[in-house]
Coordinates of C-alpha atoms in Angstrom, one line a residue:
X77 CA 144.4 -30.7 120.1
X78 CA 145.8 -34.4 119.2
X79 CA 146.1 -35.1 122.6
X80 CA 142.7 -33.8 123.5
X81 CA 140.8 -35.8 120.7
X82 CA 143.1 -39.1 120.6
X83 CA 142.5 -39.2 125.0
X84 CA 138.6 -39.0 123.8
X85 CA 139.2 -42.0 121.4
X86 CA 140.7 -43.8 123.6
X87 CA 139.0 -43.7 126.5
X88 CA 135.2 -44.0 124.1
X89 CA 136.9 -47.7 123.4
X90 CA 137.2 -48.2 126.7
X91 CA 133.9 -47.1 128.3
X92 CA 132.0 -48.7 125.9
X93 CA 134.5 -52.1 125.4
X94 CA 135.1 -51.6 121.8
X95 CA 138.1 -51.2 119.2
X96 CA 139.6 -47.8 118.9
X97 CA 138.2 -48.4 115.5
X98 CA 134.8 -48.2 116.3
X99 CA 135.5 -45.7 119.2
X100 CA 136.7 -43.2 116.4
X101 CA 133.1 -44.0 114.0
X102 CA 131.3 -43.5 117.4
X103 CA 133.2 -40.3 117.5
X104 CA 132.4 -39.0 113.7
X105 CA 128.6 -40.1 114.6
X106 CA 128.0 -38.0 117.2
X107 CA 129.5 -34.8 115.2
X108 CA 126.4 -32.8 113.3
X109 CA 126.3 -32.6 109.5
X110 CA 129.9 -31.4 107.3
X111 CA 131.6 -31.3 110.6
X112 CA 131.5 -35.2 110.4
X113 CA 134.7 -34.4 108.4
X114 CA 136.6 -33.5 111.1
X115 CA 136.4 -37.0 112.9
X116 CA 137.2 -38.6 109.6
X117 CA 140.4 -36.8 109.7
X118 CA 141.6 -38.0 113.0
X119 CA 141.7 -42.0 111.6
X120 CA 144.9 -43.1 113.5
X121 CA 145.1 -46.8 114.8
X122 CA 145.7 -46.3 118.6
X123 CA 146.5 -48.7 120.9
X124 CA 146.1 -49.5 124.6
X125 CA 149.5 -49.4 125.9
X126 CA 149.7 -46.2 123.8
X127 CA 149.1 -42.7 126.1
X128 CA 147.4 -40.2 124.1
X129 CA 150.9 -38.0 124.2
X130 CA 152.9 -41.4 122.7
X131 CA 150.4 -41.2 119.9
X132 CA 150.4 -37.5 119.1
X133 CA 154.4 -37.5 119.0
X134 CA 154.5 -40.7 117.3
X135 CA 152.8 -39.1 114.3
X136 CA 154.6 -36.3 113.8
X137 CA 151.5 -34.1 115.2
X138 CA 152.8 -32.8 118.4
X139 CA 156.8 -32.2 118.0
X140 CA 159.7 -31.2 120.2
X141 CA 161.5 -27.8 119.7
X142 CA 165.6 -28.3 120.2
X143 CA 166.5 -27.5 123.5
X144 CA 163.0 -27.5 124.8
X145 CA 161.3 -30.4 127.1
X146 CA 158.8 -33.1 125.7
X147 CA 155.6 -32.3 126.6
X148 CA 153.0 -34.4 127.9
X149 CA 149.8 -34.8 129.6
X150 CA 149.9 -38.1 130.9
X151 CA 152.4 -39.2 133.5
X152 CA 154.8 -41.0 131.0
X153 CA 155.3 -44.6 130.7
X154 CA 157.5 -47.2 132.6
X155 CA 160.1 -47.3 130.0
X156 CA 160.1 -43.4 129.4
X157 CA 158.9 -41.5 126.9
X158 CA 161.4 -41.2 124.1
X159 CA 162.0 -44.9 124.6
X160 CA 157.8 -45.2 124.0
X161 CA 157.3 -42.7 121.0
X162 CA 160.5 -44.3 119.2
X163 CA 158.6 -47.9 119.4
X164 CA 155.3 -46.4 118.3
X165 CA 156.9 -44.4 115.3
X166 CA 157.9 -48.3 114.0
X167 CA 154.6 -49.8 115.0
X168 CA 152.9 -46.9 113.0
X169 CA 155.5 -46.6 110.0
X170 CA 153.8 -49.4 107.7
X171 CA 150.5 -48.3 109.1
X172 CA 148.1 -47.2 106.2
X173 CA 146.2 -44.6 108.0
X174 CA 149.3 -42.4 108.7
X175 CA 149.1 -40.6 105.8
X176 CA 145.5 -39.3 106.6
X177 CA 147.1 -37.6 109.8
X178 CA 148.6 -34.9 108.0
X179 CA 145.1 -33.3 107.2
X180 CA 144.7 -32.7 110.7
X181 CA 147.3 -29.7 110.2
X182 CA 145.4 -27.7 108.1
X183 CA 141.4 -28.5 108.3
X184 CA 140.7 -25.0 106.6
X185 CA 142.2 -26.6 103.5
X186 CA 139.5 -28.9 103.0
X187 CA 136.8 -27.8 100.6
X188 CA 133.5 -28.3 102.7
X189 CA 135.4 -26.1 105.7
X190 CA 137.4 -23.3 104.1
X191 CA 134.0 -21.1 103.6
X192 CA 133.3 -21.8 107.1
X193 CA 137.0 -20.9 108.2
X194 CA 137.3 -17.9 106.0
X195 CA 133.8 -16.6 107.1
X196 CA 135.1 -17.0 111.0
X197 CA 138.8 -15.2 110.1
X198 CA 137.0 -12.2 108.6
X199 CA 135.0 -11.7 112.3
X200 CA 138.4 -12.9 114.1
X201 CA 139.7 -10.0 111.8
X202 CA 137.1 -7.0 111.9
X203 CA 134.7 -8.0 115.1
X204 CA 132.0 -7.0 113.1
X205 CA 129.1 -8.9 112.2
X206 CA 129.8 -11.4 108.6
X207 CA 126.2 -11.0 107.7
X208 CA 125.4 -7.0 107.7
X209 CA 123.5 -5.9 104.6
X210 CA 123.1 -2.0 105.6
X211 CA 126.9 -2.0 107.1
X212 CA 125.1 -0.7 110.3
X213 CA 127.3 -3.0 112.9
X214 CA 124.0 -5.0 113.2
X215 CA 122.6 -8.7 111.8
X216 CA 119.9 -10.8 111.5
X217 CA 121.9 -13.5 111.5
X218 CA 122.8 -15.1 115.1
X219 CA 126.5 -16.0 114.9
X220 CA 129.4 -14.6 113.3
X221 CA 129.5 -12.0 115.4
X222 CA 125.6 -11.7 114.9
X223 CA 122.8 -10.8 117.4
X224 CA 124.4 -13.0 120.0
X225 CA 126.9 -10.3 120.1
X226 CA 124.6 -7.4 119.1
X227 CA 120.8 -6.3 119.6
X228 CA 118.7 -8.2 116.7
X229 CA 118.3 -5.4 113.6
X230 CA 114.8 -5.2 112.9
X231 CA 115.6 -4.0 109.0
X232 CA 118.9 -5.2 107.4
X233 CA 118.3 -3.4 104.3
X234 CA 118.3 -0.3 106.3
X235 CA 121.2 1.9 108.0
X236 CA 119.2 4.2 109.3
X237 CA 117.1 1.4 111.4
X238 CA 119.2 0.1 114.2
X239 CA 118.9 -0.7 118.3
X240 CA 120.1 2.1 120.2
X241 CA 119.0 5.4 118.3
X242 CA 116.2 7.8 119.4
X243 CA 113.0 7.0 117.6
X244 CA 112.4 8.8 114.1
X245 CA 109.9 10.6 114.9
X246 CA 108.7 9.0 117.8
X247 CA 108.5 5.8 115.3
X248 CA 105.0 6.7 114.2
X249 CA 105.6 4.5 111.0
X250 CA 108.3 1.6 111.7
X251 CA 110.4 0.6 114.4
X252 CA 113.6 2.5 113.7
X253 CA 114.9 1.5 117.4
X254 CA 114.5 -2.3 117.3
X255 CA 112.9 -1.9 120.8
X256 CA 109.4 -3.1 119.6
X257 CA 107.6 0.0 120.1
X258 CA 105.8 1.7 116.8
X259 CA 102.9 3.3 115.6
X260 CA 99.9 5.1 117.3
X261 CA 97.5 5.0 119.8
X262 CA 94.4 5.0 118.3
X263 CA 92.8 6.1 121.0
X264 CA 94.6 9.4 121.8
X265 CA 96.8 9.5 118.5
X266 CA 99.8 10.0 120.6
X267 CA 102.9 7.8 119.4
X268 CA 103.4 4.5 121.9
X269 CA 107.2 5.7 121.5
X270 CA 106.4 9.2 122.5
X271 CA 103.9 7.7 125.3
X272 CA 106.1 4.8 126.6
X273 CA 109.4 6.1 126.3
X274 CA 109.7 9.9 126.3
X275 CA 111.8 10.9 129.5
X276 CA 112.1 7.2 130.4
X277 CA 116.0 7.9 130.3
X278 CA 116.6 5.0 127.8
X279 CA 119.8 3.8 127.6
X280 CA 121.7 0.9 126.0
X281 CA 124.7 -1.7 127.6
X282 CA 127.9 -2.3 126.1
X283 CA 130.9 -4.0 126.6
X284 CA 134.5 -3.9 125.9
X285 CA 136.1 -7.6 127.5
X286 CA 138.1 -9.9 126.7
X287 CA 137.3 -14.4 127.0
X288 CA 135.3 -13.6 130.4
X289 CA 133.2 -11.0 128.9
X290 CA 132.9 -12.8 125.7
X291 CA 131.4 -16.3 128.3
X292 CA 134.4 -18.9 127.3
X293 CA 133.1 -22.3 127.4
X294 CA 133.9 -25.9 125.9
X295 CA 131.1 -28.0 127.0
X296 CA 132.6 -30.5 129.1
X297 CA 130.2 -33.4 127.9
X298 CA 132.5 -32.8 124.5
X299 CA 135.7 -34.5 126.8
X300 CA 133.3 -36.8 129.0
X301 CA 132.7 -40.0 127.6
X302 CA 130.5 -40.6 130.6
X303 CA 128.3 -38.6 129.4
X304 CA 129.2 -38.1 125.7
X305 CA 126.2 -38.7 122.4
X306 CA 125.1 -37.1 119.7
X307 CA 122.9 -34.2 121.8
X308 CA 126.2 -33.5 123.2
X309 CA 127.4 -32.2 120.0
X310 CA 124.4 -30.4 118.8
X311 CA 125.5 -26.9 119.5
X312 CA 129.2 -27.7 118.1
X313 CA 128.4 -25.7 115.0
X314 CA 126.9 -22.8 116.9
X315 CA 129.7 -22.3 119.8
X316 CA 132.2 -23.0 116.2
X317 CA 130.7 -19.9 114.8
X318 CA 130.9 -17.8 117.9
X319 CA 134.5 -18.7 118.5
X320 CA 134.0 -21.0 121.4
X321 CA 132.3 -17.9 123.0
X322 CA 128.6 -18.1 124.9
X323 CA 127.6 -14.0 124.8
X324 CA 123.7 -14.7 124.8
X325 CA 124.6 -16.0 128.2
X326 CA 127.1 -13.7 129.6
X327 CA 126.9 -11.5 132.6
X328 CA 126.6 -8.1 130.8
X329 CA 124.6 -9.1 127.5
X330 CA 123.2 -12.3 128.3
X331 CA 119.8 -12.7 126.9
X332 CA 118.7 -16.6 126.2
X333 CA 118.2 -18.7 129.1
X334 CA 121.6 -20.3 129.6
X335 CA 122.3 -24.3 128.2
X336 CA 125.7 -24.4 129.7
X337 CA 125.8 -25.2 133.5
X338 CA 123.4 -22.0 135.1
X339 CA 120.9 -19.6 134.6
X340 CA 121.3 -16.3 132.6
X341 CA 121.5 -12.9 134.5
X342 CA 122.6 -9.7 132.7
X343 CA 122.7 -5.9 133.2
X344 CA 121.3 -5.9 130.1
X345 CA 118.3 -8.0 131.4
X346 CA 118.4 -6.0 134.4
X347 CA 118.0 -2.4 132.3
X348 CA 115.5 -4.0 130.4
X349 CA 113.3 -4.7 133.0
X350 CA 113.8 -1.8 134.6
X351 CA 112.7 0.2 131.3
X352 CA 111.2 -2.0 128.7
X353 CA 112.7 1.0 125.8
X354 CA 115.6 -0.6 125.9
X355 CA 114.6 -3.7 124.4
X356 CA 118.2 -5.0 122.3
X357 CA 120.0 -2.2 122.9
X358 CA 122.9 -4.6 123.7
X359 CA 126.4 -4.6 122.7
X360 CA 129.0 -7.0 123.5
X361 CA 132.4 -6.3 122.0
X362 CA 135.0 -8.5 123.3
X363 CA 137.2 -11.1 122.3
X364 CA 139.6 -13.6 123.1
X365 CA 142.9 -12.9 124.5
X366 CA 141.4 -9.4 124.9
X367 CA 143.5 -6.5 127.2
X368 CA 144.2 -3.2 127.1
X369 CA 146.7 -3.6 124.5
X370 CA 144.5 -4.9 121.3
X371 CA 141.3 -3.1 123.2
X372 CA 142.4 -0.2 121.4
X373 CA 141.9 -1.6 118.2
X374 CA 138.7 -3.5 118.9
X375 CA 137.2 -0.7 120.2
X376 CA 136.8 0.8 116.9
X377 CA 134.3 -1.9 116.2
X378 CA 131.7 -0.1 118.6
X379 CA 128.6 1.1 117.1
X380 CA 126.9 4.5 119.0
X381 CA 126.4 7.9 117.0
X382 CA 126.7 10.4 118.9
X383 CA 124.0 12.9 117.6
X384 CA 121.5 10.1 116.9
X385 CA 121.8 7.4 119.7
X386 CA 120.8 7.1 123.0
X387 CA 123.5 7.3 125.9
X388 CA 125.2 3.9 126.9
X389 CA 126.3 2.6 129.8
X390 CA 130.1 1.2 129.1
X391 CA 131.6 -1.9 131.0
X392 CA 135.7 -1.6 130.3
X393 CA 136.4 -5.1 131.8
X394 CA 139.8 -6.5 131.3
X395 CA 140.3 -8.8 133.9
X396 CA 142.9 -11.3 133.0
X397 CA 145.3 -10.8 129.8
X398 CA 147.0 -7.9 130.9
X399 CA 148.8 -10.4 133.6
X400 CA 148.5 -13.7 131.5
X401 CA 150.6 -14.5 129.2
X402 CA 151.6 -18.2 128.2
X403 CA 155.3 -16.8 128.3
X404 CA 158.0 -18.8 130.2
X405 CA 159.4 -15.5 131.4
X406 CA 155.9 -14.6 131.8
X407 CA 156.7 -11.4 134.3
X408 CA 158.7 -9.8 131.5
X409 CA 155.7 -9.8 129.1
X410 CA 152.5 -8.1 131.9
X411 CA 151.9 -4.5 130.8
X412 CA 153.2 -2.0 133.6
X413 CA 151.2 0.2 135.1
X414 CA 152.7 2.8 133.0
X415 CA 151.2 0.8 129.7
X416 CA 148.3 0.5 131.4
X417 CA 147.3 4.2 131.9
X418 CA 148.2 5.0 128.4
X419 CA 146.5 2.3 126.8
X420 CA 143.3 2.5 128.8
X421 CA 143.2 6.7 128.6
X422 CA 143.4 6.4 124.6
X423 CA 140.6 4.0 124.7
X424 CA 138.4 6.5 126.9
X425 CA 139.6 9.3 125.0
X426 CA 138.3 7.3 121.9
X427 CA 134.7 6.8 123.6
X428 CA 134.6 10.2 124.8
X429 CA 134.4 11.1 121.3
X430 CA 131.5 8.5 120.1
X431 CA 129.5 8.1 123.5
X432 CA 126.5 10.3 123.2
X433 CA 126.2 12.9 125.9
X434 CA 124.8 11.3 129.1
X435 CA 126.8 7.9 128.4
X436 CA 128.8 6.1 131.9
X437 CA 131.7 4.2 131.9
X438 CA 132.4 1.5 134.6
X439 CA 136.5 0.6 134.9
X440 CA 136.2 -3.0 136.5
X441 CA 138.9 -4.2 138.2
X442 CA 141.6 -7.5 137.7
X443 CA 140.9 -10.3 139.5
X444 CA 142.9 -12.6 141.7
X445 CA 143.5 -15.7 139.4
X446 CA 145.1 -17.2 143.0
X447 CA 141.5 -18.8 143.1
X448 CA 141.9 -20.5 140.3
X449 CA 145.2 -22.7 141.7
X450 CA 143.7 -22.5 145.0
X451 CA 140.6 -24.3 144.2
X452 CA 141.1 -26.5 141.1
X453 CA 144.8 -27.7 141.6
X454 CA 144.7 -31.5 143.2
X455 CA 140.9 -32.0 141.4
X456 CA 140.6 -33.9 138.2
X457 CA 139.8 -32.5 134.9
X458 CA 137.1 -33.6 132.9
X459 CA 139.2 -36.0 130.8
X460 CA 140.7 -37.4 133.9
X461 CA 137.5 -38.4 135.3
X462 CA 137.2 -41.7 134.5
X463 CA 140.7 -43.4 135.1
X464 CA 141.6 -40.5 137.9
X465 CA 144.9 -40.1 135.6
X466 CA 144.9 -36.2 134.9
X467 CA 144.3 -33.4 137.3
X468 CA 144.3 -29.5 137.0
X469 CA 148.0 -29.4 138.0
X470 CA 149.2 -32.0 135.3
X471 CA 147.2 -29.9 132.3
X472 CA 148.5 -26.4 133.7
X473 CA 151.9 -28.3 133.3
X474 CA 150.9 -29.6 129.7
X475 CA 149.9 -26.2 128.9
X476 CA 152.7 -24.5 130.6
X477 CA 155.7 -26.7 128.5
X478 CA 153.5 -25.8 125.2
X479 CA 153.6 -22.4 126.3
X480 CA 150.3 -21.8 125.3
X481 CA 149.0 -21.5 128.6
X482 CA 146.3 -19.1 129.4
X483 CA 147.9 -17.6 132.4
X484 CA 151.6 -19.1 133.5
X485 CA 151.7 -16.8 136.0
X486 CA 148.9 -18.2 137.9
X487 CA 148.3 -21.5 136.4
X488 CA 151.9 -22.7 138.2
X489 CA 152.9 -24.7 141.1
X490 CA 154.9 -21.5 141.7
X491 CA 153.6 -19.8 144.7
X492 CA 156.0 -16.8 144.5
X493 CA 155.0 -16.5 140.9
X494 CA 151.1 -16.8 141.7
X495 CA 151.7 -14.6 144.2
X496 CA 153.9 -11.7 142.0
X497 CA 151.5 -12.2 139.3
X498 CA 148.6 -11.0 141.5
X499 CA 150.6 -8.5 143.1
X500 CA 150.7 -7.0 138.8
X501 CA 147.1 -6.9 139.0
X502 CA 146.5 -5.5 142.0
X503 CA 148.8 -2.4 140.6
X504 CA 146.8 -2.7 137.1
X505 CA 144.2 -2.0 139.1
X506 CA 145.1 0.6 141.0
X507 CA 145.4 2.9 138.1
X508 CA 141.8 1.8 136.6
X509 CA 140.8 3.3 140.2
X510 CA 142.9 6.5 139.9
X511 CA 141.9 7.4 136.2
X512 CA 138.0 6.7 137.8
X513 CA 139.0 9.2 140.8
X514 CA 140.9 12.0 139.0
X515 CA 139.7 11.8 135.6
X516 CA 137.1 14.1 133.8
X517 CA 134.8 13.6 130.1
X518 CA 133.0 15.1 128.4
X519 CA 130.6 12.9 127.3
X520 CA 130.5 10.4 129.9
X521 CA 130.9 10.1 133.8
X522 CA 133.7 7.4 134.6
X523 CA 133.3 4.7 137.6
X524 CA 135.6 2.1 139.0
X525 CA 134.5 -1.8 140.7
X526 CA 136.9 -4.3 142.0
X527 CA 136.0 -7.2 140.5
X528 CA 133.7 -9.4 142.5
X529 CA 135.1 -12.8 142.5
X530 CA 135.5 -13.0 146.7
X531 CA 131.5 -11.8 147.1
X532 CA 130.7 -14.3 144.2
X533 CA 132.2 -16.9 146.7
X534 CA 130.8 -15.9 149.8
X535 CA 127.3 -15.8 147.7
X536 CA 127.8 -19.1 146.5
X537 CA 128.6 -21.0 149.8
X538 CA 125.9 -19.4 151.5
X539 CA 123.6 -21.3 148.6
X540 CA 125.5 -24.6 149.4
X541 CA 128.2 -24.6 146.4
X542 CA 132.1 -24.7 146.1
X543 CA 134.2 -22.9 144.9
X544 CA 135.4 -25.0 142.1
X545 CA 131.9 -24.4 140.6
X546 CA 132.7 -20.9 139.6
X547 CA 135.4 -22.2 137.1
X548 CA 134.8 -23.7 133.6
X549 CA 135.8 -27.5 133.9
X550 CA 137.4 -27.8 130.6
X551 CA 139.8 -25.0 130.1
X552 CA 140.3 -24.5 134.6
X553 CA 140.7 -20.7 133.7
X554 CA 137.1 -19.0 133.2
X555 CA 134.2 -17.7 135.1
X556 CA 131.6 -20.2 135.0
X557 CA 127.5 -19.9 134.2
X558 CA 127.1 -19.7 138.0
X559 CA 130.2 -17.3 138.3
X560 CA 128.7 -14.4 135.5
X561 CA 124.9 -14.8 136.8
X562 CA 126.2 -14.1 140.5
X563 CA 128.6 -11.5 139.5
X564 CA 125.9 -9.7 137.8
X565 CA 124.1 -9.6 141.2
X566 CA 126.5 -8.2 142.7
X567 CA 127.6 -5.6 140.4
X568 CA 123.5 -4.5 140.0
X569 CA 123.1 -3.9 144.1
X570 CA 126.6 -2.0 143.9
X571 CA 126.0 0.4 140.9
X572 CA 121.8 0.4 142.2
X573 CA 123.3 2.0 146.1
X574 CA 126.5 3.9 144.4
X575 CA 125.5 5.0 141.6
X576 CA 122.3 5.3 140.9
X577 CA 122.3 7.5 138.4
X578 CA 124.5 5.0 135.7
X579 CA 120.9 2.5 135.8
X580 CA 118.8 5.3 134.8
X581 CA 114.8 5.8 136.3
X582 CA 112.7 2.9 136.2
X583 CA 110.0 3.0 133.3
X584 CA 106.6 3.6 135.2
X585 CA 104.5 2.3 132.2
X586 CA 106.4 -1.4 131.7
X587 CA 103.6 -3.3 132.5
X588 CA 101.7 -1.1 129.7
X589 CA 104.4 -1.8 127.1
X590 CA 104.2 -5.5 128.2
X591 CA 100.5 -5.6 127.3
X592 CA 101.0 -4.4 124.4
X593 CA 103.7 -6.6 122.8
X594 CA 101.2 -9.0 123.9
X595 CA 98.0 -8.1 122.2
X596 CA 100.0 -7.6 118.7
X597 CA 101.4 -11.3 119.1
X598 CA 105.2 -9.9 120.3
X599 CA 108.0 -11.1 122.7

């Protein structure tokens, strides 16, 4: 993190030919409201002949473990890099502004933060929504594991009001399903639920993922002085509230037209169109670092009764973490195929007993994180951009000696350890095909899909892109904007030819709903 923000300091002073004084004001400008503290914290004196890693070491922020190698980002300087950091820690001992530095540590302890921090550790904590009056697993409120996360509740004083359920009696009086659709037709006094959605094999979306699912993304303008101001910042408190996660924008629950390099194309777009009923009937339950290991305890966050709710369709997408670790013995810490069948079994087991009768669940495959080396290695990151001083491979290094590395088994120079790494996910997903192929459920037919990063590829060069586009710039690792909304393509035309029966039957009376919503004023 020092590294990160002093780089951003540094090179702010240079693009715009100032003192690293003013580049850090600049800085605490652009940041939105009480988050201004942050950039106050950081006041450290850095100097030109300085790399950002010399800085960070020098005070005391980045440190080396006995026995382990000095990390850094940069390529170190002429007279090495103990040899550097030893001169800065004297240039910086009688420098006033050290002692500020050692807030950086802990920003939850400072008063105008620790409500925010402690608000974002109970959702880190539960994966429930912060602000749920009724306890119903649905807000009002956006973030926090809100309605980006969750269709929008309609009635937080309410638990028996919620999207998802069948209609109370057909919704004659209020909108118990969130979907929009109440009252009576005064014409024929038949309900406009009963009318619109009887038989219309309604049906909501959820997902259980991990980052991908969730739509990782640090906004690369944030690490781009090029390109850096105050706008740039403007959603800074939003993605901070939604853990650096994007799920109005994902390729399963995405909902808002995207901000963040794309355009947004969901299944749950895709159901809704196809049957207007299922208006917010949307659930995305994934987090960071997610895999079939810790899905078993997020799970439990899901929110489908099984008497009163409509059946859902189920995305189990795991595509990563069971392989990536940031691990120097990284192989030693994958879950086995062995693991992987238990874990992912006592999660179906666990749906089969709170999926309403009718539900589907789709297994979808690991990828091949080869791509991600393949493609991004020898091209510079966004804070390399303007010097041409840091590529892919140096930060997969930098990440790699931390060993906080998103994936050391692919994000390596190691071809033999790419190459075993995928050879893991390949058997990973073997058995997600198997359990698909030989297992049976009560409530709920099971489904397997690789996962379609090679026909996401192929899509995107016959529409004149590269293949470095499908990858977030910042963190070299994630599915891009472009990556989800051309996955979700893909996945649609499969599970439309294949399976059919998962989408449901398209809603004949849409266009009768639509003109509705419009002549009372709606969305």
């Amino acid at each position: 993190g020092c590294v990160l923000v002093v780089s951003v300091i540094e090179q702010l002073a240079q693009w715009h030919n100032s003192t690293v004084k003013a580049a850090v004001e600049r800085l605490c400008n652009y940041i939105p409201g009480k988050y201004q503290i942050m950039g106050h914290m950081l006041r450290c004196y850095c100097y030109r002949e300085m790399t950002a890693d010399v800085v960070c070491h020098s005070l005391r922020l980045c440190k080396q473990d006995p026995g382990q190698p000095l990390c850094h980002l940069y390529p170190p300087p002429k007279e090495g890099l103990s040899a550097a950091i030893w001169k800065a820690r004297r240039i910086l001992k009688t420098s006033k502004d050290l002692k500020s530095t050692t807030w950086f540590s802990n920003l939850c302890a400072f008063p105008l933060l620790a409500n925010l921090c402690e608000k974002i550790k109970y959702v880190i904590r539960n994966k429930l929504p912060f602000e749920d009056f009724d306890g119903d697993k649905f807000s009002t409120f956006p973030t926090l594991r809100g309605y980006h996360w969750r269709g929008r509740d309609c009635d937080d004083k309410n638990t028996t009001v919620y999207p998802g359920r069948r209609p109370d009696n057909w919704d004659v009086n209020r909108d118990s399903n969130c979907n929009g659709i109440w009252g009576m037709d005064p014409k024929d006094e038949i309900p406009y639920e009963e009318k619109f959605c009887k038989g219309a094999d309604s049906r909501g979306v959820v997902l259980l993922g991990d980052s991908a699912g969730a739509h990782f993304h640090i906004p690369p303008e944030w690490m781009t002085v090029t390109q850096m101001s105050a706008k740039s910042f403007a959603n800074l408190p939003m993605a901070f509230t939604d853990e650096l996660d994007w799920p109005q924008f994902s390729e399963i629950t995405g909902f808002l037209n995207s901000t963040i390099g794309g355009w947004t194309d969901s299944l749950y777009l895709r159901l809704r169109r196809r049957n207007r009923c299922n208006h917010r009937d949307l659930q995305n339950i994934s987090q960071n670092g997610g895999s079939s290991r810790n899905l078993l305890s997020l799970i439990k966050s899901l929110a489908r009764n099984q008497v009163l709710d409509y059946p859902a369709i189920v995305i189990y997408a795991t595509i990563g973490n069971d392989v990536c670790n940031g691990n120097r013995d990284t192989l030693a810490y994958m879950t086995t195929p062995k693991e992987m069948l238990s874990n992912v079994m006592q999660a179906l087991q666990y749906l089969d007993s709170h999926l309403p009768n009718g539900s589907h669940v789709i297994l979808t495959g690991l990828v091949d994180g080869r791509f991600l080396w393949d493609n991004l290695h020898d091209r510079y990151h966004p804070l390399g951009q303007l010097n041409k001083d840091v590529t892919y491979s140096q930060l997969y290094s930098f990440l790699n000696c931390l060993q906080v590395s998103p994936c050391s088994g692919w994000l390596t120079p190691n071809e033999t350890l790419r190459n075993l790494t995928s050879e893991r996910a390949l058997q990973l997903s073997n058995v997600l095909k198997e359990i698909a192929r030989s297992e049976k459920f009560a409530s709920f037919e099971v489904f397997y899909m690789d996962f379609p990063l090679k026909q996401t590829a192929e899509e995107w060069h016959r529409m004149g892109g590269e293949s470095w586009q499908l990858i977030e710039p910042v963190d070299g690792f994630h599915p891009s904007q472009i990556a989800a909304a051309l996955g979700t393509s893909i996945t649609w035309q499969k599970a439309l030819h294949e399976w059919p029966q998962v989408l449901g039957q398209e809603n004949p009376f849409n266009d009768q709903i639509e003109a509705i919503f419009k002549d009372q004023g709606g969305h």
